[in-house]
PDB file of C-alpha atoms (C1' of nucleotides) in Angstrom:
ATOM      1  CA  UNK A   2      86.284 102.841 106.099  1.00 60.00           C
ATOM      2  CA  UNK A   3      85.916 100.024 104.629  1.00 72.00           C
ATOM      3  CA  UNK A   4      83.447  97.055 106.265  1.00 89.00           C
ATOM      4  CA  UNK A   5      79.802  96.572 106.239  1.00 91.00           C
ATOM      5  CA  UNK A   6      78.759  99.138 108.647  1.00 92.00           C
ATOM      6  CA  UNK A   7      80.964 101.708 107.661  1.00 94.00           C
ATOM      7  CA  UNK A   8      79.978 101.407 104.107  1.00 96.00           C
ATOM      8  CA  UNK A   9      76.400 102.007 105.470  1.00 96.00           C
ATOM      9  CA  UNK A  10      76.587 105.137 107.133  1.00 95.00           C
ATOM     10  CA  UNK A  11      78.618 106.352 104.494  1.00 97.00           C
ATOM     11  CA  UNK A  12      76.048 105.664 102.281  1.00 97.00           C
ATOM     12  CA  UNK A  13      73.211 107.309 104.810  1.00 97.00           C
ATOM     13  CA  UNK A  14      75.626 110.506 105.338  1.00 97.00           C
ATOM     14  CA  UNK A  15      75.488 110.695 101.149  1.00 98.00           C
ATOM     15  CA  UNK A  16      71.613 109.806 100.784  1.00 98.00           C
ATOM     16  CA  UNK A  17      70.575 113.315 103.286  1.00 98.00           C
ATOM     17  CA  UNK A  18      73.083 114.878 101.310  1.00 98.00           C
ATOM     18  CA  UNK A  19      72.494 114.302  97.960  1.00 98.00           C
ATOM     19  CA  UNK A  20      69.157 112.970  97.669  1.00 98.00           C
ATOM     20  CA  UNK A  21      66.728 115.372  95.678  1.00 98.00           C
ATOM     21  CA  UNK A  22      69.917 117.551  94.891  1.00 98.00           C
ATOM     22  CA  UNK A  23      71.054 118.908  91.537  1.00 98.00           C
ATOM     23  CA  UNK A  24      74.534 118.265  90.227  1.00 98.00           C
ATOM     24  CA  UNK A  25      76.384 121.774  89.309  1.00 98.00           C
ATOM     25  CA  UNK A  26      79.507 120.386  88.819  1.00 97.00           C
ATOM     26  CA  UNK A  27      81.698 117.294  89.483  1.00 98.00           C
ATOM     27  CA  UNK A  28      85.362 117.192  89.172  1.00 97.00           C
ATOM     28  CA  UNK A  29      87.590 113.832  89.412  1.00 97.00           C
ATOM     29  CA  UNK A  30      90.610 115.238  91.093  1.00 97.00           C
ATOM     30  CA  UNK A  31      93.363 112.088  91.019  1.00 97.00           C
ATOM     31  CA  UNK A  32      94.531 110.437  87.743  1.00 96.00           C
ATOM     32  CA  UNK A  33      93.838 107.127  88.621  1.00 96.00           C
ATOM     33  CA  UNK A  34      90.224 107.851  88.426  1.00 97.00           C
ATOM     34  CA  UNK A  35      89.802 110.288  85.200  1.00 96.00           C
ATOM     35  CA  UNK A  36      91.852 106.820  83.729  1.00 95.00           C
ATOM     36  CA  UNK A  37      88.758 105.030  84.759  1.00 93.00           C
ATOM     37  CA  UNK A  38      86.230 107.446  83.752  1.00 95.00           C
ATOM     38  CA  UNK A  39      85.787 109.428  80.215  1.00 95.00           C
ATOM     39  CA  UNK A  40      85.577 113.320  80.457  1.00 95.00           C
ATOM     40  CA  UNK A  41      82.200 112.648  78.760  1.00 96.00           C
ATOM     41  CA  UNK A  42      80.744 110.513  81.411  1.00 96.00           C
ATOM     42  CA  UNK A  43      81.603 113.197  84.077  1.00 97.00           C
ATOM     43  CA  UNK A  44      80.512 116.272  81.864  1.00 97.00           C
ATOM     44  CA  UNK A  45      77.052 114.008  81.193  1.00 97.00           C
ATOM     45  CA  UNK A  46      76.417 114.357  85.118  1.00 98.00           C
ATOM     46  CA  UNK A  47      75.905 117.952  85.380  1.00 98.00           C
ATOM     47  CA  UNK A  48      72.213 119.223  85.602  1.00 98.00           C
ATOM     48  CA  UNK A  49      71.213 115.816  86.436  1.00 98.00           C
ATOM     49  CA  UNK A  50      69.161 115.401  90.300  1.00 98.00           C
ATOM     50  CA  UNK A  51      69.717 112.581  92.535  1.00 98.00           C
ATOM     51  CA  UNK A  52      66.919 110.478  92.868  1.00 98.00           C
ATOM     52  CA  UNK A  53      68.236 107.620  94.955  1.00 98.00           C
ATOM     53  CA  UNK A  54      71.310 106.192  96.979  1.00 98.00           C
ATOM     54  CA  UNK A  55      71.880 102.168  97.268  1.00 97.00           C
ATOM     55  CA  UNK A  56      73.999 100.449  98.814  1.00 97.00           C
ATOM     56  CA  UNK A  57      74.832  96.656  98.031  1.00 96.00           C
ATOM     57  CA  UNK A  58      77.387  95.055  99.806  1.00 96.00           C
ATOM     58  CA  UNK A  59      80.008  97.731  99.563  1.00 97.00           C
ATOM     59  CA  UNK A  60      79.312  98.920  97.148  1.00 97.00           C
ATOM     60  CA  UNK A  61      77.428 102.268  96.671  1.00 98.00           C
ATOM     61  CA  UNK A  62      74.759 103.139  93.892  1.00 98.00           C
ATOM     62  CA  UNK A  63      73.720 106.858  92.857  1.00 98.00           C
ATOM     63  CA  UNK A  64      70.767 106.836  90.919  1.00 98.00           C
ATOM     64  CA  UNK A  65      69.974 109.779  89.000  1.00 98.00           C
ATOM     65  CA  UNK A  66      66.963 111.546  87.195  1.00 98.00           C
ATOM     66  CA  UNK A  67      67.846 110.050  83.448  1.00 97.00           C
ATOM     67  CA  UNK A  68      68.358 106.642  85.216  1.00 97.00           C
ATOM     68  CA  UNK A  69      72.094 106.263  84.772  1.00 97.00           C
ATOM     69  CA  UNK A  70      74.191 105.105  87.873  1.00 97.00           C
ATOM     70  CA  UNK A  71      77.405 106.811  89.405  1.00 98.00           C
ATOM     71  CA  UNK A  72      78.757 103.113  91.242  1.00 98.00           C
ATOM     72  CA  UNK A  73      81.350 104.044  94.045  1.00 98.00           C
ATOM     73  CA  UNK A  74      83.813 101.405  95.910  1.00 97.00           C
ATOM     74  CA  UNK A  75      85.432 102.951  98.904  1.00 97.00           C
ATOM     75  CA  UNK A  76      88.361 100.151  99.062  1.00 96.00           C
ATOM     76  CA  UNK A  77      90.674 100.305 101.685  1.00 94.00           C
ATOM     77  CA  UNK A  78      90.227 104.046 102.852  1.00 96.00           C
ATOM     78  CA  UNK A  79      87.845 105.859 101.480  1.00 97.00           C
ATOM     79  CA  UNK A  80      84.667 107.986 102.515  1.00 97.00           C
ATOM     80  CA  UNK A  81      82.441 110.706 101.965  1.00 97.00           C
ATOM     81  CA  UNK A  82      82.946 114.332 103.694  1.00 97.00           C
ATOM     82  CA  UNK A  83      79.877 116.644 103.449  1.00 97.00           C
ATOM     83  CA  UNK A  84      80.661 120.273 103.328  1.00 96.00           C
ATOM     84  CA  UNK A  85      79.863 123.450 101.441  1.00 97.00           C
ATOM     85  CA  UNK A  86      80.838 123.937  98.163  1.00 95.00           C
ATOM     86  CA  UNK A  87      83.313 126.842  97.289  1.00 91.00           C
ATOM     87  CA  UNK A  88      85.154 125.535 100.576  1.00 93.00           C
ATOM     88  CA  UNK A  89      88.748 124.339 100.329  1.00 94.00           C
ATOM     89  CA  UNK A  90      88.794 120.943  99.343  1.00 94.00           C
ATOM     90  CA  UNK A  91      89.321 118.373 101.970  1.00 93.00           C
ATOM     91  CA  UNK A  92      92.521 116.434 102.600  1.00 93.00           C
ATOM     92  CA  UNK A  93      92.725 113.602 100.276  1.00 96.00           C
ATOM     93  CA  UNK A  94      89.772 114.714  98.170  1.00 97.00           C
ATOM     94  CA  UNK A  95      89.796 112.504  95.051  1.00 98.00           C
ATOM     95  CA  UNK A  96      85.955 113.267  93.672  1.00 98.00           C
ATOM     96  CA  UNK A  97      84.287 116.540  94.506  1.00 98.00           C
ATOM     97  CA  UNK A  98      79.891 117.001  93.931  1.00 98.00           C
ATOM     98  CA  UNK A  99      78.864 120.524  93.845  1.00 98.00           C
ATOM     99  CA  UNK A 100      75.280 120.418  94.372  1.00 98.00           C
ATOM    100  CA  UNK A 101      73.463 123.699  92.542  1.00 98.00           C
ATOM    101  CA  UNK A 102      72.151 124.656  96.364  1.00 98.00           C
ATOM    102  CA  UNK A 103      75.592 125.335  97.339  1.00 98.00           C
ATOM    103  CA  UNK A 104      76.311 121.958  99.569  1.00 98.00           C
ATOM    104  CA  UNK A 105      79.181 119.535  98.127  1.00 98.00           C
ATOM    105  CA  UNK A 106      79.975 116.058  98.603  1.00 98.00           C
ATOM    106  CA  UNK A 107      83.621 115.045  98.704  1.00 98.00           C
ATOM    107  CA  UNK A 108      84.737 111.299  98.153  1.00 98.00           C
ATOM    108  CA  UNK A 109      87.757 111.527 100.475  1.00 97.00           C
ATOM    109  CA  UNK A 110      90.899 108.877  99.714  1.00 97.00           C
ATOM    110  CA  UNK A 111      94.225 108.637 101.436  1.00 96.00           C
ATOM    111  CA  UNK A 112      95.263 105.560  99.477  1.00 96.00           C
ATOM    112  CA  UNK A 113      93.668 106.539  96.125  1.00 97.00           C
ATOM    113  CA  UNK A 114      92.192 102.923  95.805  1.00 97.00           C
ATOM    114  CA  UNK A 115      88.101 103.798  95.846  1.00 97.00           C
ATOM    115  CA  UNK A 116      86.612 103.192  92.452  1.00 97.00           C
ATOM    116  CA  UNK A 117      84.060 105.387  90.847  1.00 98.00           C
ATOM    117  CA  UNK A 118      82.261 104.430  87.236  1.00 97.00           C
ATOM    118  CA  UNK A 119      79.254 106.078  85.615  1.00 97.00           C
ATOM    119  CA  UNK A 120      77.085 104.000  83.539  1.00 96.00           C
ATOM    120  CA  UNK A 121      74.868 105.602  81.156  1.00 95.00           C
ATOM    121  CA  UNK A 122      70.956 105.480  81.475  1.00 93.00           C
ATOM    122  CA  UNK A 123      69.874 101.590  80.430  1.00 92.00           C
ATOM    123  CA  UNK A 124      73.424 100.173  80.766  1.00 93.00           C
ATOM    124  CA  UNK A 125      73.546  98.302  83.641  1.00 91.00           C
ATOM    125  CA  UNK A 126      75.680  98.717  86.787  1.00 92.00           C
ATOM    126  CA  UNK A 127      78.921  95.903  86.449  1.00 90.00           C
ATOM    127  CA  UNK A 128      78.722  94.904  89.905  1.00 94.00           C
ATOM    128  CA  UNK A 129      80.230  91.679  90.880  1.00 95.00           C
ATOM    129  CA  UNK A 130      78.017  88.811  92.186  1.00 95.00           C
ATOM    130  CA  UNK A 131      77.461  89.170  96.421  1.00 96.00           C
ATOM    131  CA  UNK A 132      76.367  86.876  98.599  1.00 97.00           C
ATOM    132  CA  UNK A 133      73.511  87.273 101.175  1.00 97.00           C
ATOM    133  CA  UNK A 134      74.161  89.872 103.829  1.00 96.00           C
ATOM    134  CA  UNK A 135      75.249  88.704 107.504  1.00 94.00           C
ATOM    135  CA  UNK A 136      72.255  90.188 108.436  1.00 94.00           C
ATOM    136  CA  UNK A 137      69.532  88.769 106.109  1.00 96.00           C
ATOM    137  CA  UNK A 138      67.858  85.549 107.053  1.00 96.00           C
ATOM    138  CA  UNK A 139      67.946  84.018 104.004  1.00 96.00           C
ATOM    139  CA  UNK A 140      71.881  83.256 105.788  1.00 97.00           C
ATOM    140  CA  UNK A 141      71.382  80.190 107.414  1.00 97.00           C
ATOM    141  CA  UNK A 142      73.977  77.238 108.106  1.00 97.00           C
ATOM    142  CA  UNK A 143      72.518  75.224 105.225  1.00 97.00           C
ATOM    143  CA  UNK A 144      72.888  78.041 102.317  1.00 97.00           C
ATOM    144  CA  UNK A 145      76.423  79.005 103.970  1.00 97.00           C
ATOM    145  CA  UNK A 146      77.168  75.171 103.577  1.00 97.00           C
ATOM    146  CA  UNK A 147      75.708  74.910 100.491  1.00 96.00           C
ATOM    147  CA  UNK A 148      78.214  77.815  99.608  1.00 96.00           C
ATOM    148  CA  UNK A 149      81.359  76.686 100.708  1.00 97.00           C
ATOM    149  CA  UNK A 150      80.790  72.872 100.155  1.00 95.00           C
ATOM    150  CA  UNK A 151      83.227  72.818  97.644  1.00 94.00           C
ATOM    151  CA  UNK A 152      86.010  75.390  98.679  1.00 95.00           C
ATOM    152  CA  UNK A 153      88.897  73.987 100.141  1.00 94.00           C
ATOM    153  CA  UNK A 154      90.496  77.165 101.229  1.00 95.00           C
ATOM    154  CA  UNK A 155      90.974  78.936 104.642  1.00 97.00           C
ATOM    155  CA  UNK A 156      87.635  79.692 106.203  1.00 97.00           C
ATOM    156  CA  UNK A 157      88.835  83.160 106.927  1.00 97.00           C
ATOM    157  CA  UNK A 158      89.782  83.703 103.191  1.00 97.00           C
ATOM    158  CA  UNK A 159      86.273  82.456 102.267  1.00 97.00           C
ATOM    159  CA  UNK A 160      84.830  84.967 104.446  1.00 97.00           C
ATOM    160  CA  UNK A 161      86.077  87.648 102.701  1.00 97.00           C
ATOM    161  CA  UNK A 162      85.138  86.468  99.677  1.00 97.00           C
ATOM    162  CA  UNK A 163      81.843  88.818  98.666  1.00 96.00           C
ATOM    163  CA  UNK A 164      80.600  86.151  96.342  1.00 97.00           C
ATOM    164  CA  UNK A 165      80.072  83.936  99.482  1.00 97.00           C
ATOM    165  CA  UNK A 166      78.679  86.207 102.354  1.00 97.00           C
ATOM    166  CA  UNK A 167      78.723  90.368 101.590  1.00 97.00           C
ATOM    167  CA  UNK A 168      79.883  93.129 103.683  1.00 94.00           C
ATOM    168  CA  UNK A 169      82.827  90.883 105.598  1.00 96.00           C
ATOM    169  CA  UNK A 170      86.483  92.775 105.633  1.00 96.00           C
ATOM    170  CA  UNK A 171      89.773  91.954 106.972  1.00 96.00           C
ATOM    171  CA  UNK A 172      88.368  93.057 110.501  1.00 96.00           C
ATOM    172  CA  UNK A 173      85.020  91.708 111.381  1.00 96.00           C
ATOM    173  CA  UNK A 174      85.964  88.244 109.550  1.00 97.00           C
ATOM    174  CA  UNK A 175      88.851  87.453 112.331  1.00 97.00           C
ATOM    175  CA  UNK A 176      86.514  89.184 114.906  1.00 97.00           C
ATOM    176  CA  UNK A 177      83.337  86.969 114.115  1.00 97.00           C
ATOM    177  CA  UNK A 178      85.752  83.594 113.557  1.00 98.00           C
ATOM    178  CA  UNK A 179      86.759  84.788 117.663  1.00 97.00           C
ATOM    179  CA  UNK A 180      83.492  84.648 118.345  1.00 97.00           C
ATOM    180  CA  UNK A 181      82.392  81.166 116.859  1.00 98.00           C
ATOM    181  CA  UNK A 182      85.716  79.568 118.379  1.00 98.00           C
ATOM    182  CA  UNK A 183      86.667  78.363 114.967  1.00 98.00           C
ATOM    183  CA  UNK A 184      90.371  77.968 113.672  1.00 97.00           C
ATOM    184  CA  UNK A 185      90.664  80.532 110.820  1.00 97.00           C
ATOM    185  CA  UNK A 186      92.686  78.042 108.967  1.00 96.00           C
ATOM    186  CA  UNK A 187      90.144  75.542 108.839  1.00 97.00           C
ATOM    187  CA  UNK A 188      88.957  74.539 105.175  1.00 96.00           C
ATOM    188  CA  UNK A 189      85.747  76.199 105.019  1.00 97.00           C
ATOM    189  CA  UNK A 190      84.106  72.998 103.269  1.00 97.00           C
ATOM    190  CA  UNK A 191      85.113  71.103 106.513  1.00 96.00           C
ATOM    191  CA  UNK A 192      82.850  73.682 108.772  1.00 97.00           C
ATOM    192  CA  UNK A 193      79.994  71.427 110.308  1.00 97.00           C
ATOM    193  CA  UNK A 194      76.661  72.978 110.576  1.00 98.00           C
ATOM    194  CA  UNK A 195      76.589  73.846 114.081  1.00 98.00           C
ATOM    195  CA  UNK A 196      79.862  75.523 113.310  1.00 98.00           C
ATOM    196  CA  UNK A 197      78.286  77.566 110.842  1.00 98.00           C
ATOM    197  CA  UNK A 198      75.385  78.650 112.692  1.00 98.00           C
ATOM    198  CA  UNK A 199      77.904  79.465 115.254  1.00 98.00           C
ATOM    199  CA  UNK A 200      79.381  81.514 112.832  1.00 98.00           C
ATOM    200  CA  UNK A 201      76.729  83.325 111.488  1.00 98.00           C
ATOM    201  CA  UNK A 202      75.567  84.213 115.358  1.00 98.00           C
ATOM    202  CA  UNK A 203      79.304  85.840 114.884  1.00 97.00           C
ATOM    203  CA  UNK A 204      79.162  87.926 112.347  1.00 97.00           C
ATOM    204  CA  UNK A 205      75.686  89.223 113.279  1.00 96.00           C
ATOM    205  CA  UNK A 206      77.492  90.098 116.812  1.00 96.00           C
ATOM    206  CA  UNK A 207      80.615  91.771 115.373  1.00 95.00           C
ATOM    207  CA  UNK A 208      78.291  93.544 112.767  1.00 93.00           C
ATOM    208  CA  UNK A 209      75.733  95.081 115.683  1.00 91.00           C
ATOM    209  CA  UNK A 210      78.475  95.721 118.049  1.00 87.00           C
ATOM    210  CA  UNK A 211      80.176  97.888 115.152  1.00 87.00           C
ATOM    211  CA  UNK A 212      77.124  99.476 113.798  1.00 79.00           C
ATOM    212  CA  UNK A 213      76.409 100.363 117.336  1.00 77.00           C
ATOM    213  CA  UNK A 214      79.565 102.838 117.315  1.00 65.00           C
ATOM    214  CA  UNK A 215      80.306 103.442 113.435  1.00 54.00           C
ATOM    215  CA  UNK A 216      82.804 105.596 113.967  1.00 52.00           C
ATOM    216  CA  UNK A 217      86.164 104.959 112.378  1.00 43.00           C
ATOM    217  CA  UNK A 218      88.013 101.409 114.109  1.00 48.00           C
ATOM    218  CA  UNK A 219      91.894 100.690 114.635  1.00 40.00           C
ATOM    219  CA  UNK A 220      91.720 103.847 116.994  1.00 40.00           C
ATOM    220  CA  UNK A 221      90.373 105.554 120.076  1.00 43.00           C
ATOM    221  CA  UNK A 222      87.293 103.565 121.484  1.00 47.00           C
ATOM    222  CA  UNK A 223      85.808 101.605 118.555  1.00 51.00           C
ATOM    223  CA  UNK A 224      89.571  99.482 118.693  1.00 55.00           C
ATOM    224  CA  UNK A 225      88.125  98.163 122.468  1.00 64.00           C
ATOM    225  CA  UNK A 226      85.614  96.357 121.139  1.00 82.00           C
ATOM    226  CA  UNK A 227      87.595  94.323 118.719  1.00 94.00           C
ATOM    227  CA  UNK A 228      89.042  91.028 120.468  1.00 95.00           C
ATOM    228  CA  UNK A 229      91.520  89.660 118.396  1.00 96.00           C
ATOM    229  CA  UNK A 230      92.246  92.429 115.591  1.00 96.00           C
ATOM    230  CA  UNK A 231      95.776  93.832 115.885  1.00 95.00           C
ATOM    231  CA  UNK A 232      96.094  92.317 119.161  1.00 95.00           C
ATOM    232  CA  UNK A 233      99.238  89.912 118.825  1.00 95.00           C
ATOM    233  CA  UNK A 234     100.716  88.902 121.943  1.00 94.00           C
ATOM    234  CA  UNK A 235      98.129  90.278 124.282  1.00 94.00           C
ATOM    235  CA  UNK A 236      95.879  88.334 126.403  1.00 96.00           C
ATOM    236  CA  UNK A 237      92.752  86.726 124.633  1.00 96.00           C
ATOM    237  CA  UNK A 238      89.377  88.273 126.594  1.00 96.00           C
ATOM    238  CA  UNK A 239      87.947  84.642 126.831  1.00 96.00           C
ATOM    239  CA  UNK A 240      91.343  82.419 127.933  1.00 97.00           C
ATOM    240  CA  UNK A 241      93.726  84.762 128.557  1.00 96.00           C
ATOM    241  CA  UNK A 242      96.317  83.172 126.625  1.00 96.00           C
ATOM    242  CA  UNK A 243      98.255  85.482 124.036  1.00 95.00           C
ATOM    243  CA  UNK A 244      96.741  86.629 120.784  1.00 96.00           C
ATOM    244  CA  UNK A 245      98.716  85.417 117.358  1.00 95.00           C
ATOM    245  CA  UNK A 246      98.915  86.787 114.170  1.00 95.00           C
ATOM    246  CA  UNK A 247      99.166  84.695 111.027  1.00 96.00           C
ATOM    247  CA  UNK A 248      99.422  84.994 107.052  1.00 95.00           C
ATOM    248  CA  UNK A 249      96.608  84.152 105.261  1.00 96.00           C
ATOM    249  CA  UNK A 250      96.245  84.656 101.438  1.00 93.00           C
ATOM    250  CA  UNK A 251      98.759  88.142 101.982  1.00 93.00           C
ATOM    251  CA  UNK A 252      96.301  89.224 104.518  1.00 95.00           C
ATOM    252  CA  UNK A 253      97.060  89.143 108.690  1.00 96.00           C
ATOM    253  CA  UNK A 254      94.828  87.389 110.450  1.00 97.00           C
ATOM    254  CA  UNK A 255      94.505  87.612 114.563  1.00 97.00           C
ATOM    255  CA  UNK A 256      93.620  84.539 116.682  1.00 97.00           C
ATOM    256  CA  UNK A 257      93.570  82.781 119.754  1.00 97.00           C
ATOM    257  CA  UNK A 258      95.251  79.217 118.721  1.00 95.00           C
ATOM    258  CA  UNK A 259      93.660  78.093 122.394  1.00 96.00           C
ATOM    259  CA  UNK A 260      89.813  79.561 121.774  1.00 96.00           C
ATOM    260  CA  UNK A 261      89.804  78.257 118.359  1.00 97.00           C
ATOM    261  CA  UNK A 262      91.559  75.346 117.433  1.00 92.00           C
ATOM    262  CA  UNK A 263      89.929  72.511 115.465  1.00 87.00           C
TER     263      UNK A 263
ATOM    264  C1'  DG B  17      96.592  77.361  97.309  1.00 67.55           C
ATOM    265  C1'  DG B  18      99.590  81.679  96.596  1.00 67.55           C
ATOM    266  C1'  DT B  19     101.494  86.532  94.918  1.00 67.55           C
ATOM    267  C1'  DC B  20     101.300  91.128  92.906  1.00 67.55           C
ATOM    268  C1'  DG B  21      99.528  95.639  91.666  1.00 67.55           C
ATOM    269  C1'  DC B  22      96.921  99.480  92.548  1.00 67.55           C
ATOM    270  C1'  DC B  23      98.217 104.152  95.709  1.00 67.55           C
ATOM    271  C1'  DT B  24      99.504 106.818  99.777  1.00 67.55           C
ATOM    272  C1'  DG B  25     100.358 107.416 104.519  1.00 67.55           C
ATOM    273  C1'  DG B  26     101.404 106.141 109.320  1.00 67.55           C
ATOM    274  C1'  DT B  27     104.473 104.170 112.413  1.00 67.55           C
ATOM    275  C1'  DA B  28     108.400 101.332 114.344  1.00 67.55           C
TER     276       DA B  28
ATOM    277  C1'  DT C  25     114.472 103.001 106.023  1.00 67.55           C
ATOM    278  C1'  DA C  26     111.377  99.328 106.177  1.00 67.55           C
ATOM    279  C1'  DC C  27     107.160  97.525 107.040  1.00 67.55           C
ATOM    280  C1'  DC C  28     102.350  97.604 107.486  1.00 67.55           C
ATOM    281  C1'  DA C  29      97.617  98.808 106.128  1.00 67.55           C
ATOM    282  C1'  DG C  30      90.458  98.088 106.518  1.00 67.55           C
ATOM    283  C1'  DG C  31      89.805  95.568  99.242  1.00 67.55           C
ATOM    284  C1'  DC C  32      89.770  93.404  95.300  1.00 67.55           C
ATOM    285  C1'  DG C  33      90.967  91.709  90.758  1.00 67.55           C
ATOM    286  C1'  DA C  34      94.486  89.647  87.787  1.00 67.55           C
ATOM    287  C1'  DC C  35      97.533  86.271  87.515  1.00 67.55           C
ATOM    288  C1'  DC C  36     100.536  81.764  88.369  1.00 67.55           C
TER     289       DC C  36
END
DNA sequence: GGTCGCCTGGTA
DNA sequence: TACCAGGCGACC
């Protein structure tokens, strides 16, 4: 659950749930994450109330009562499941909160790629430098120009680059490039302004249309409002001509070579 | 510019 | 059995 929107009602689900609470126990149920985190950090957390949830970017923020930070990245597939504690553990739980009023919060994994850190009270949060929001104002076509004056590559690869806008994925980067009518493989410094304000209009668009129905995409009704995403060879919605999938940076990318050629 | 590794699961 | 996958950092 990975994009923007997702990443925000995640982060809402865990804020009624955890907010105010007091830790009773956590336990950090795959390897890959007790290699990340020391046995002291996660003992440290118990007793300690959750004063506030963030989110920034992706990334999520839990702010507790001696001011140190649990910092959670969902990846690819992760998200939270809210349940009681004492229950079974989910499917793919990787990270289990028991909360001393009997509720738990479950950080849920298939792939096992979601990050979780602790940082201690006063040491501050490693987070890695994000761009403006889609949805912020301070976005315009000049800042976004400004940004990507110098970057040669893919405008589609630059999109999913935090540094330059935050909250873009895989997804809602071909979806929004759809939108603008501009060639994913276009060098991003070559983007003229009213390209990028085109663009920006975009991702504002794919981000409202998907907060509108959060629910999980690539299945069941949230996939019908994607145009190009996983749609090779079927009709574009604006031209009709086929869909086409290309290779950018390891990544697929959907277009409509017709819709948005350069 | 690109590739690989991290992990596991779903699907052709 | 092989390929694909919504992220991101390390590396060439």
């Amino acid at each position: 659950m990975p994009e923007l929107p997702e990443v925000e009602a995640a982060a809402r689900a865990l804020a009624r749930a955890a907010i105010g609470k007091r830790i009773a126990d956590v336990r950090l149920l795959h390897p890959a994450l007790r290699r990340r985190v020391e046995d002291a950090a996660v003992d440290a957390l118990r007793g300690r109330r959750v004063d506030r949830v963030e989110r920034r970017g992706k990334h999520q923020l839990l702010t507790l009562d001696d001011q140190s930070v649990v910092h959670v990245h969902f990846r690819m597939t992760g998200d939270w499941i809210v349940g009681p504690a004492g229950a079974r553990a989910p499917r793919h739980a990787r990270a289990i909160f028991d909360f001393t009023d009997g509720t738990r919060v479950t950080l849920a994994d298939p792939r096992a790629l979601a990050t979780l850190a602790v940082y201690p009270a006063g040491v501050r949060p490693a987070l890695p430098a994000l761009g403006p929001e889609a949805t912020e104002p301070e976005l315009t076509p000049e800042l976004l120009a400004h940004a990507l004056r110098t970057r040669r590559v893919a405008i589609k690869v630059a999109l999913l680059d935090q540094r330059v806008v935050a909250g873009l994925g895989n997804i809602y980067a071909a979806e929004a490039l759809w939108q603008a009518g501009i060639d994913p493989a276009a060098p991003a410094s070559d983007l003229t302004l009213a390209q990028l304000g085109r663009l920006i209009d975009g991702m504002r668009r794919t981000l409202r249309d998907a907060a509108d129905d959060p629910g999980r995409y690539g299945r069941g009704e949230a996939e019908q409002r994607l145009n190009v995403y996983g749609r090779a060879g079927e009709p574009c919605r604006r031209c009709d001509r086929p869909i086409v999938r290309i290779v950018q940076g390891g990544r697929s990318t959907y277009h409509c070579a017709y819709c948005q050629r350069r």
